[in-house]
Amino acid sequence: MTSTTHAPGVRIRDLTVVYRTPAGELPAVRGVDLELVPGTITGVVGESGSGKSTLALSLLNAVQPPGRIAAGAVEIDGLGDVLTLGGEDLRRTRGRQVGYVFQAAQNSLNPLKTIGKQLLDLGRSHDVADPRALVRDAKVLLARMGLDGGRVLDSYQHELSGGMRQRVGIMLALVLNAKVVVLDEPTTALDMITQATILRIIREVHEERELTTLVITHDVGAIAEVADGLAVMYGGRIVEHGPVRKVLATPRHPYTQGLIRAIPRLSGDISLARALPGRPPTLGTLPAQGCVFRERCERRLAVCDTDDPVVITRNGRSVACHAVERAAAVAMRKEYA
Amino acid sequence: MITGTGVTKTYRQRGSILGARQVPALRGVDFAVPRGGAVSFIGESGCGKTTLGRIIAGLETYDDGDIVIDGTSMSGLGHRARQPFFRRVQLIHQDPYSALNPTRTIHQTLSAPLALRARQTGRSRSWTDERAEELLSLVGIDPGYVLPRYPHQLSGGMRQRVVIARALTMDPDVLVADEAVSMIDVSLRLGILSLLKDLRVRLGVGVLFITHDIATARYIGDDSELYVIYRGQVVERGPTETIIAEPVHPYTQSLLSAIPVLHGLERPGEEQVVPTEALDEGRADEGCLFARRCPFVTERCEHEMPVLGRGGGEVQRHACFHPQPRSVIPVGAGQ
Ligand SMILES: Nc1ncnc2c1ncn2[C@@H]1O[C@H](COP(=O)(O)OP(=O)(O)OP(=O)(O)O)[C@@H](O)[C@H]1O
Ligand SMILES: Nc1ncnc2c1ncn2[C@@H]1O[C@H](COP(=O)(O)OP(=O)(O)O)[C@@H](O)[C@H]1O
Ligand code: SF4
Ligand code: SF4
Ligand SMILES: [Mg+2]
Ligand SMILES: [Mg+2]
């Protein structure tokens, strides 16, 4: 956030990732541009299958077959385009420069080894010269997150609660001093109090260590608590992106509007909330041309069936929608008339 | 109608150094799910919600207290004699993905329980197909589309509707929905909630709704009741809207304070309550169960255990020596 931050910037450019299916290669992420401003937390929200995890994996050039990064670039300051890295360079980047907490970190730990053993394995695979210093750093991080480091390192995964495992995941992502951190669904399946604790820890550690952070979730509330910027993903496209408070207060894309209206709320008139009609697309049902959201859209125009809306950015807010663009054009003509 | 009085359950965990460790999961819980009524249970992980749901569905035993189904006490009956009663309670799981057999079409999935039901009620086999279509329509999906398909061909929301339809094949009096919407996409959650509300009205089926996401409890009917459970004890209960808007127990206030604020749309409540420590189940039970984490703890709380009593109003009850209304929930930014 400060101009003196040491955090690196990340620029995702025109990224397309496809999965091989019986119906041919289909895009899970298509033509995505996204900039992670140094020192900020960017949240990506979207329904299941919208391509969030695939996007996150691309930051580490870690998409696995039958998936393939078909086009684009992921530039990280000081590293260059990670999509051109291979072999040793790539292996070193993961963990050292880019830390990753996988979806359901709760299950991604090895059940047969203590956390401490897994930490030492991680150190060995990155040629850490001083394992003692690594353990010390891990304990400091765990203590920072309110855990007894010694006890946690001696534990097996099944001896830890969901919230503790999530913190272990964050520790493993940060312990090699990565400056770019990707968290995929960090609070899903946690209860509210544990979730609030984890979100607070993410925010604090992010600031103390001067990180650039990407948080992926289907939960708009979690993003609202933790992120600076909000990117909304649908059918492999980023349909809206902007400062989180502004997007929540005045959502512009019809999907963002529908999503926010569908959130169960603690206060206010419950009859104002409404489920979004229709169902989320899957790879097989995504239209080959035109707007990905049109089947569920109330503002659909004829052009939406044929032309993909392009992303238009104004005053730090980006939207990809024909109807929004038309309304803006009309408003502008009025202003100049 | 299902009522529970003093329902108590203690798990015995093996393997600790001191031999078997006792884990009290439910400590004398009283509740009532009226015909067509709705009751929600909220609380942190491990506070006993699933255990209660499983006991009511006959999938778990209880150590003490009683469950009364339509006037019949379960404690007085043997295991076999209880089964027809517990069949009137159907459990809907959290995960609509693993709840359905992936190798069977929806038609096959519904046919098996319906054939059983046909035998029980002396109906012909042809009735089962009719009934399958009727139930799918009732839960808001097109039978023609869904019946020939396999679970993986359906969205999460559709799958959960199929799971609910399957539960309805048994003509239950009560549905126990344990985190039934937490794995459903946000855009579709309200659809499932209004379905549950609708089933209450149309079929008179009661709903026991278990959730982490407290806001969803508002959407299963404005006549619903909310129970807040902490370490196996009900610490506050009353009409859902009242408990959410005017909670008096510090634990309820902690839960509500933890719910993310939609900054930009809402601002946080002014008197948010944050527990002073994390949940730790393995500690002594003297005094108030929440005392070690409660920011308002006094000397008395450390030694005496508060019981669920009458609150300020007639309908709101709490188990706290120092109840105090606090505004903890987010309010609309415009207000
Ligand atoms: N089979 C079991 N054996 C031993 N202990 C158990 C067993 N099942 C549950 N428990 C313990 O009983 C307590 C209540 O568990 P329960 O699953 O009912 O909680 P819950 O409120 O449903 O939690 P969650 O919100 O995580 O689903 C916990 O302390 C749990 O560890
Ligand atoms: N290994 C895979 N093979 C084929 N399709 C996949 C694979 N992984 C993901 N997909 C598909 O790609 C789309 C995006 O998936 P994902 O990135 O996991 O979405 P999200 O994280 O938003 O839920 C989905 O339609 C999903 O079914
Ligand atoms: S481009 Fe068209 S279909 Fe897509 S969101 Fe905008 S109005 Fe709706
Ligand atoms: S009885 Fe005391 S410790 Fe328990 S919740 Fe009330 S104030 Fe807090
Ligand atoms: Mg995912
Ligand atoms: Mg449970």
GROMACS .gro file of C-alpha atoms in nm, chain B residues 9-272:
model
  264
  346LYS     CA    1  -2.414  -3.760   2.502
  347THR     CA    2  -2.055  -3.825   2.603
  348TYR     CA    3  -1.805  -3.978   2.361
  349ARG     CA    4  -1.531  -4.191   2.509
  350GLN     CA    5  -1.207  -4.145   2.322
  351ARG     CA    6  -0.948  -4.415   2.358
  352GLY     CA    7  -0.576  -4.386   2.335
  353SER     CA    8  -0.489  -4.102   2.568
  354ILE     CA    9  -0.228  -4.158   2.839
  355LEU     CA   10  -0.490  -4.149   3.111
  356GLY     CA   11  -0.696  -4.417   2.940
  357ALA     CA   12  -1.033  -4.325   2.793
  358ARG     CA   13  -1.095  -3.951   2.767
  359GLN     CA   14  -1.451  -3.830   2.811
  360VAL     CA   15  -1.575  -3.582   2.553
  361PRO     CA   16  -1.907  -3.431   2.654
  362ALA     CA   17  -2.078  -3.356   2.319
  363LEU     CA   18  -2.426  -3.270   2.452
  364ARG     CA   19  -2.508  -3.162   2.807
  365GLY     CA   20  -2.879  -3.188   2.872
  366VAL     CA   21  -3.023  -3.024   2.562
  367ASP     CA   22  -3.397  -2.941   2.554
  368PHE     CA   23  -3.559  -2.861   2.222
  369ALA     CA   24  -3.884  -2.890   2.030
  370VAL     CA   25  -3.946  -2.903   1.655
  371PRO     CA   26  -4.320  -2.845   1.607
  372ARG     CA   27  -4.508  -2.984   1.307
  373GLY     CA   28  -4.411  -2.768   1.011
  374GLY     CA   29  -4.191  -2.559   1.238
  375ALA     CA   30  -3.826  -2.468   1.202
  376VAL     CA   31  -3.545  -2.469   1.453
  377SER     CA   32  -3.187  -2.364   1.377
  378PHE     CA   33  -2.875  -2.458   1.570
  379ILE     CA   34  -2.564  -2.243   1.548
  380GLY     CA   35  -2.227  -2.274   1.718
  381GLU     CA   36  -1.858  -2.328   1.650
  382SER     CA   37  -1.713  -2.651   1.514
  383GLY     CA   38  -1.725  -2.930   1.766
  384CYS     CA   39  -2.003  -2.781   1.979
  385GLY     CA   40  -2.236  -3.077   1.924
  386LYS     CA   41  -2.462  -2.976   1.636
  387THR     CA   42  -2.403  -3.278   1.414
  388THR     CA   43  -2.420  -3.511   1.713
  389LEU     CA   44  -2.766  -3.376   1.796
  390GLY     CA   45  -2.882  -3.409   1.435
  391ARG     CA   46  -2.763  -3.768   1.418
  392ILE     CA   47  -2.932  -3.856   1.747
  393ILE     CA   48  -3.262  -3.715   1.625
  394ALA     CA   49  -3.227  -3.915   1.303
  395GLY     CA   50  -3.163  -4.233   1.502
  396LEU     CA   51  -2.806  -4.265   1.372
  397GLU     CA   52  -2.642  -4.212   1.710
  398THR     CA   53  -2.735  -4.321   2.060
  399TYR     CA   54  -2.773  -4.089   2.357
  400ASP     CA   55  -2.674  -4.151   2.718
  401ASP     CA   56  -2.941  -3.966   2.908
  402GLY     CA   57  -3.261  -3.767   2.861
  403ASP     CA   58  -3.533  -3.854   2.614
  404ILE     CA   59  -3.647  -3.799   2.257
  405VAL     CA   60  -4.023  -3.798   2.208
  406ILE     CA   61  -4.155  -3.849   1.855
  407ASP     CA   62  -4.528  -3.787   1.810
  408GLY     CA   63  -4.593  -3.853   2.176
  409THR     CA   64  -4.390  -4.174   2.195
  410SER     CA   65  -4.086  -4.183   2.419
  411MET     CA   66  -3.785  -4.337   2.246
  412SER     CA   67  -3.614  -4.415   2.575
  413GLY     CA   68  -3.887  -4.666   2.657
  414LEU     CA   69  -3.839  -4.858   2.333
  415GLY     CA   70  -3.582  -5.112   2.218
  416HIS     CA   71  -3.360  -5.053   1.919
  417ARG     CA   72  -3.592  -5.225   1.669
  418ALA     CA   73  -3.909  -5.067   1.795
  419ARG     CA   74  -3.756  -4.722   1.754
  420GLN     CA   75  -3.681  -4.761   1.383
  421PRO     CA   76  -4.024  -4.676   1.239
  422PHE     CA   77  -4.022  -4.356   1.445
  423PHE     CA   78  -3.674  -4.249   1.345
  424ARG     CA   79  -3.765  -4.311   0.981
  425ARG     CA   80  -3.986  -4.005   1.012
  426VAL     CA   81  -3.672  -3.801   1.052
  427GLN     CA   82  -3.452  -3.772   0.743
  428LEU     CA   83  -3.101  -3.631   0.738
  429ILE     CA   84  -2.971  -3.411   0.456
  430HIS     CA   85  -2.594  -3.400   0.445
  431GLN     CA   86  -2.365  -3.109   0.382
  432ASP     CA   87  -2.205  -3.253   0.073
  433PRO     CA   88  -2.441  -3.302  -0.221
  434TYR     CA   89  -2.148  -3.450  -0.415
  435SER     CA   90  -2.082  -3.752  -0.199
  436ALA     CA   91  -2.444  -3.804  -0.089
  437LEU     CA   92  -2.552  -3.953  -0.422
  438ASN     CA   93  -2.420  -4.277  -0.571
  439PRO     CA   94  -2.225  -4.173  -0.883
  440THR     CA   95  -2.298  -4.498  -1.067
  441ARG     CA   96  -2.677  -4.466  -1.046
  442THR     CA   97  -2.909  -4.241  -1.239
  443ILE     CA   98  -3.140  -4.016  -1.042
  444HIS     CA   99  -3.424  -4.245  -1.148
  445GLN     CA  100  -3.248  -4.543  -0.987
  446THR     CA  101  -3.158  -4.338  -0.680
  447LEU     CA  102  -3.521  -4.249  -0.616
  448SER     CA  103  -3.672  -4.583  -0.718
  449ALA     CA  104  -3.515  -4.791  -0.443
  450PRO     CA  105  -3.656  -4.599  -0.145
  451LEU     CA  106  -3.987  -4.547  -0.326
  452ALA     CA  107  -4.025  -4.923  -0.387
  453LEU     CA  108  -3.972  -4.976  -0.014
  454ARG     CA  109  -4.226  -4.706   0.060
  455ALA     CA  110  -4.475  -4.866  -0.182
  456ARG     CA  111  -4.444  -5.195   0.003
  457GLN     CA  112  -4.484  -5.026   0.341
  458THR     CA  113  -4.798  -4.842   0.235
  459GLY     CA  114  -4.950  -5.114   0.014
  460ARG     CA  115  -4.921  -4.923  -0.311
  461SER     CA  116  -4.854  -5.064  -0.657
  462ARG     CA  117  -4.512  -5.051  -0.825
  463SER     CA  118  -4.635  -4.811  -1.091
  464TRP     CA  119  -4.689  -4.554  -0.818
  465THR     CA  120  -4.313  -4.517  -0.768
  466ASP     CA  121  -4.249  -4.352  -1.106
  467GLU     CA  122  -4.538  -4.113  -1.060
  468ARG     CA  123  -4.417  -4.025  -0.713
  469ALA     CA  124  -4.057  -3.970  -0.831
  470GLU     CA  125  -4.178  -3.713  -1.083
  471GLU     CA  126  -4.404  -3.552  -0.828
  472LEU     CA  127  -4.122  -3.516  -0.575
  473LEU     CA  128  -3.875  -3.373  -0.826
  474SER     CA  129  -4.132  -3.116  -0.937
  475LEU     CA  130  -4.193  -3.035  -0.574
  476VAL     CA  131  -3.825  -2.956  -0.516
  477GLY     CA  132  -3.823  -2.737  -0.824
  478ILE     CA  133  -3.646  -2.939  -1.091
  479ASP     CA  134  -3.764  -3.078  -1.422
  480PRO     CA  135  -3.813  -3.456  -1.384
  481GLY     CA  136  -3.771  -3.517  -1.758
  482TYR     CA  137  -3.427  -3.358  -1.749
  483VAL     CA  138  -3.302  -3.502  -1.423
  484LEU     CA  139  -3.434  -3.859  -1.404
  485PRO     CA  140  -3.214  -4.020  -1.673
  486ARG     CA  141  -2.900  -3.834  -1.563
  487TYR     CA  142  -2.611  -3.923  -1.333
  488PRO     CA  143  -2.516  -3.700  -1.039
  489HIS     CA  144  -2.200  -3.564  -1.206
  490GLN     CA  145  -2.414  -3.424  -1.484
  491LEU     CA  146  -2.600  -3.196  -1.241
  492SER     CA  147  -2.500  -2.871  -1.073
  493GLY     CA  148  -2.448  -2.860  -0.695
  494GLY     CA  149  -2.784  -2.690  -0.645
  495MET     CA  150  -2.968  -2.954  -0.848
  496ARG     CA  151  -2.789  -3.233  -0.665
  497GLN     CA  152  -2.893  -3.092  -0.330
  498ARG     CA  153  -3.253  -3.076  -0.452
  499VAL     CA  154  -3.230  -3.442  -0.554
  500VAL     CA  155  -3.096  -3.525  -0.207
  501ILE     CA  156  -3.393  -3.344  -0.055
  502ALA     CA  157  -3.634  -3.526  -0.290
  503ARG     CA  158  -3.481  -3.856  -0.182
  504ALA     CA  159  -3.531  -3.764   0.183
  505LEU     CA  160  -3.896  -3.684   0.103
  506THR     CA  161  -3.956  -4.034  -0.039
  507MET     CA  162  -3.993  -4.151   0.323
  508ASP     CA  163  -4.271  -3.897   0.394
  509PRO     CA  164  -4.073  -3.757   0.687
  510ASP     CA  165  -4.217  -3.538   0.960
  511VAL     CA  166  -3.884  -3.366   1.007
  512LEU     CA  167  -3.585  -3.291   0.785
  513VAL     CA  168  -3.251  -3.246   0.956
  514ALA     CA  169  -3.041  -3.020   0.733
  515ASP     CA  170  -2.680  -3.031   0.857
  516GLU     CA  171  -2.489  -2.753   0.677
  517ALA     CA  172  -2.713  -2.832   0.381
  518VAL     CA  173  -2.636  -2.509   0.197
  519SER     CA  174  -2.275  -2.444   0.289
  520MET     CA  175  -2.134  -2.626  -0.014
  521ILE     CA  176  -2.387  -2.478  -0.253
  522ASP     CA  177  -2.282  -2.181  -0.464
  523VAL     CA  178  -2.383  -1.850  -0.308
  524SER     CA  179  -2.595  -1.759  -0.608
  525LEU     CA  180  -2.808  -2.071  -0.551
  526ARG     CA  181  -2.818  -2.086  -0.171
  527LEU     CA  182  -3.131  -1.880  -0.132
  528GLY     CA  183  -3.309  -2.114  -0.373
  529ILE     CA  184  -3.249  -2.412  -0.143
  530LEU     CA  185  -3.344  -2.210   0.164
  531SER     CA  186  -3.674  -2.101   0.015
  532LEU     CA  187  -3.738  -2.461  -0.088
  533LEU     CA  188  -3.704  -2.571   0.274
  534LYS     CA  189  -3.936  -2.291   0.380
  535ASP     CA  190  -4.182  -2.392   0.110
  536LEU     CA  191  -4.179  -2.759   0.214
  537ARG     CA  192  -4.268  -2.656   0.568
  538VAL     CA  193  -4.579  -2.480   0.444
  539ARG     CA  194  -4.684  -2.724   0.173
  540LEU     CA  195  -4.608  -3.057   0.342
  541GLY     CA  196  -4.611  -2.955   0.707
  542VAL     CA  197  -4.262  -3.099   0.741
  543GLY     CA  198  -4.053  -2.962   1.027
  544VAL     CA  199  -3.695  -2.851   0.970
  545LEU     CA  200  -3.399  -2.877   1.204
  546PHE     CA  201  -3.142  -2.651   1.044
  547ILE     CA  202  -2.776  -2.671   1.145
  548THR     CA  203  -2.545  -2.400   1.018
  549HIS     CA  204  -2.224  -2.200   1.059
  550ASP     CA  205  -2.365  -1.925   0.841
  551ILE     CA  206  -2.606  -1.762   1.083
  552ALA     CA  207  -2.759  -1.528   0.827
  553THR     CA  208  -2.906  -1.825   0.639
  554ALA     CA  209  -3.119  -1.910   0.945
  555ARG     CA  210  -3.327  -1.598   0.874
  556TYR     CA  211  -3.437  -1.738   0.541
  557ILE     CA  212  -3.614  -2.058   0.646
  558GLY     CA  213  -3.915  -1.875   0.785
  559ASP     CA  214  -3.983  -1.575   1.009
  560ASP     CA  215  -4.149  -1.802   1.267
  561SER     CA  216  -3.830  -2.002   1.319
  562GLU     CA  217  -3.647  -2.043   1.646
  563LEU     CA  218  -3.272  -2.012   1.695
  564TYR     CA  219  -3.066  -2.214   1.943
  565VAL     CA  220  -2.708  -2.116   2.019
  566ILE     CA  221  -2.504  -2.412   2.139
  567TYR     CA  222  -2.165  -2.396   2.306
  568ARG     CA  223  -1.967  -2.704   2.409
  569GLY     CA  224  -2.285  -2.909   2.422
  570GLN     CA  225  -2.495  -2.659   2.617
  571VAL     CA  226  -2.770  -2.439   2.474
  572VAL     CA  227  -2.666  -2.093   2.595
  573GLU     CA  228  -2.929  -1.877   2.425
  574ARG     CA  229  -3.251  -1.942   2.239
  575GLY     CA  230  -3.553  -1.757   2.107
  576PRO     CA  231  -3.714  -1.627   1.788
  577THR     CA  232  -3.446  -1.613   1.518
  578GLU     CA  233  -3.491  -1.244   1.440
  579THR     CA  234  -3.477  -1.148   1.809
  580ILE     CA  235  -3.164  -1.349   1.887
  581ILE     CA  236  -2.983  -1.208   1.584
  582ALA     CA  237  -3.091  -0.848   1.637
  583GLU     CA  238  -3.077  -0.838   2.018
  584PRO     CA  239  -2.849  -1.112   2.150
  585VAL     CA  240  -2.772  -1.091   2.522
  586HIS     CA  241  -2.528  -1.381   2.569
  587PRO     CA  242  -2.158  -1.298   2.512
  588TYR     CA  243  -2.110  -1.621   2.315
  589THR     CA  244  -2.395  -1.542   2.075
  590GLN     CA  245  -2.247  -1.196   2.043
  591SER     CA  246  -1.904  -1.343   1.962
  592LEU     CA  247  -2.049  -1.561   1.686
  593LEU     CA  248  -2.239  -1.271   1.534
  594SER     CA  249  -1.939  -1.037   1.560
  595ALA     CA  250  -1.727  -1.283   1.363
  596ILE     CA  251  -1.947  -1.267   1.054
  597PRO     CA  252  -1.771  -1.079   0.773
  598VAL     CA  253  -1.891  -0.725   0.714
  599LEU     CA  254  -1.964  -0.632   0.352
  600HIS     CA  255  -1.762  -0.310   0.377
  601GLY     CA  256  -1.900  -0.056   0.136
  602LEU     CA  257  -2.251  -0.196   0.178
  603GLU     CA  258  -2.250  -0.232   0.554
  604ARG     CA  259  -2.064  -0.103   0.855
  605PRO     CA  260  -1.972  -0.319   1.155
  606GLY     CA  261  -2.181  -0.320   1.471
  607GLU     CA  262  -2.046  -0.080   1.731
  608GLU     CA  263  -2.007  -0.319   2.023
  609GLN     CA  264  -1.846  -0.623   1.862
   0.00000   0.00000   0.00000
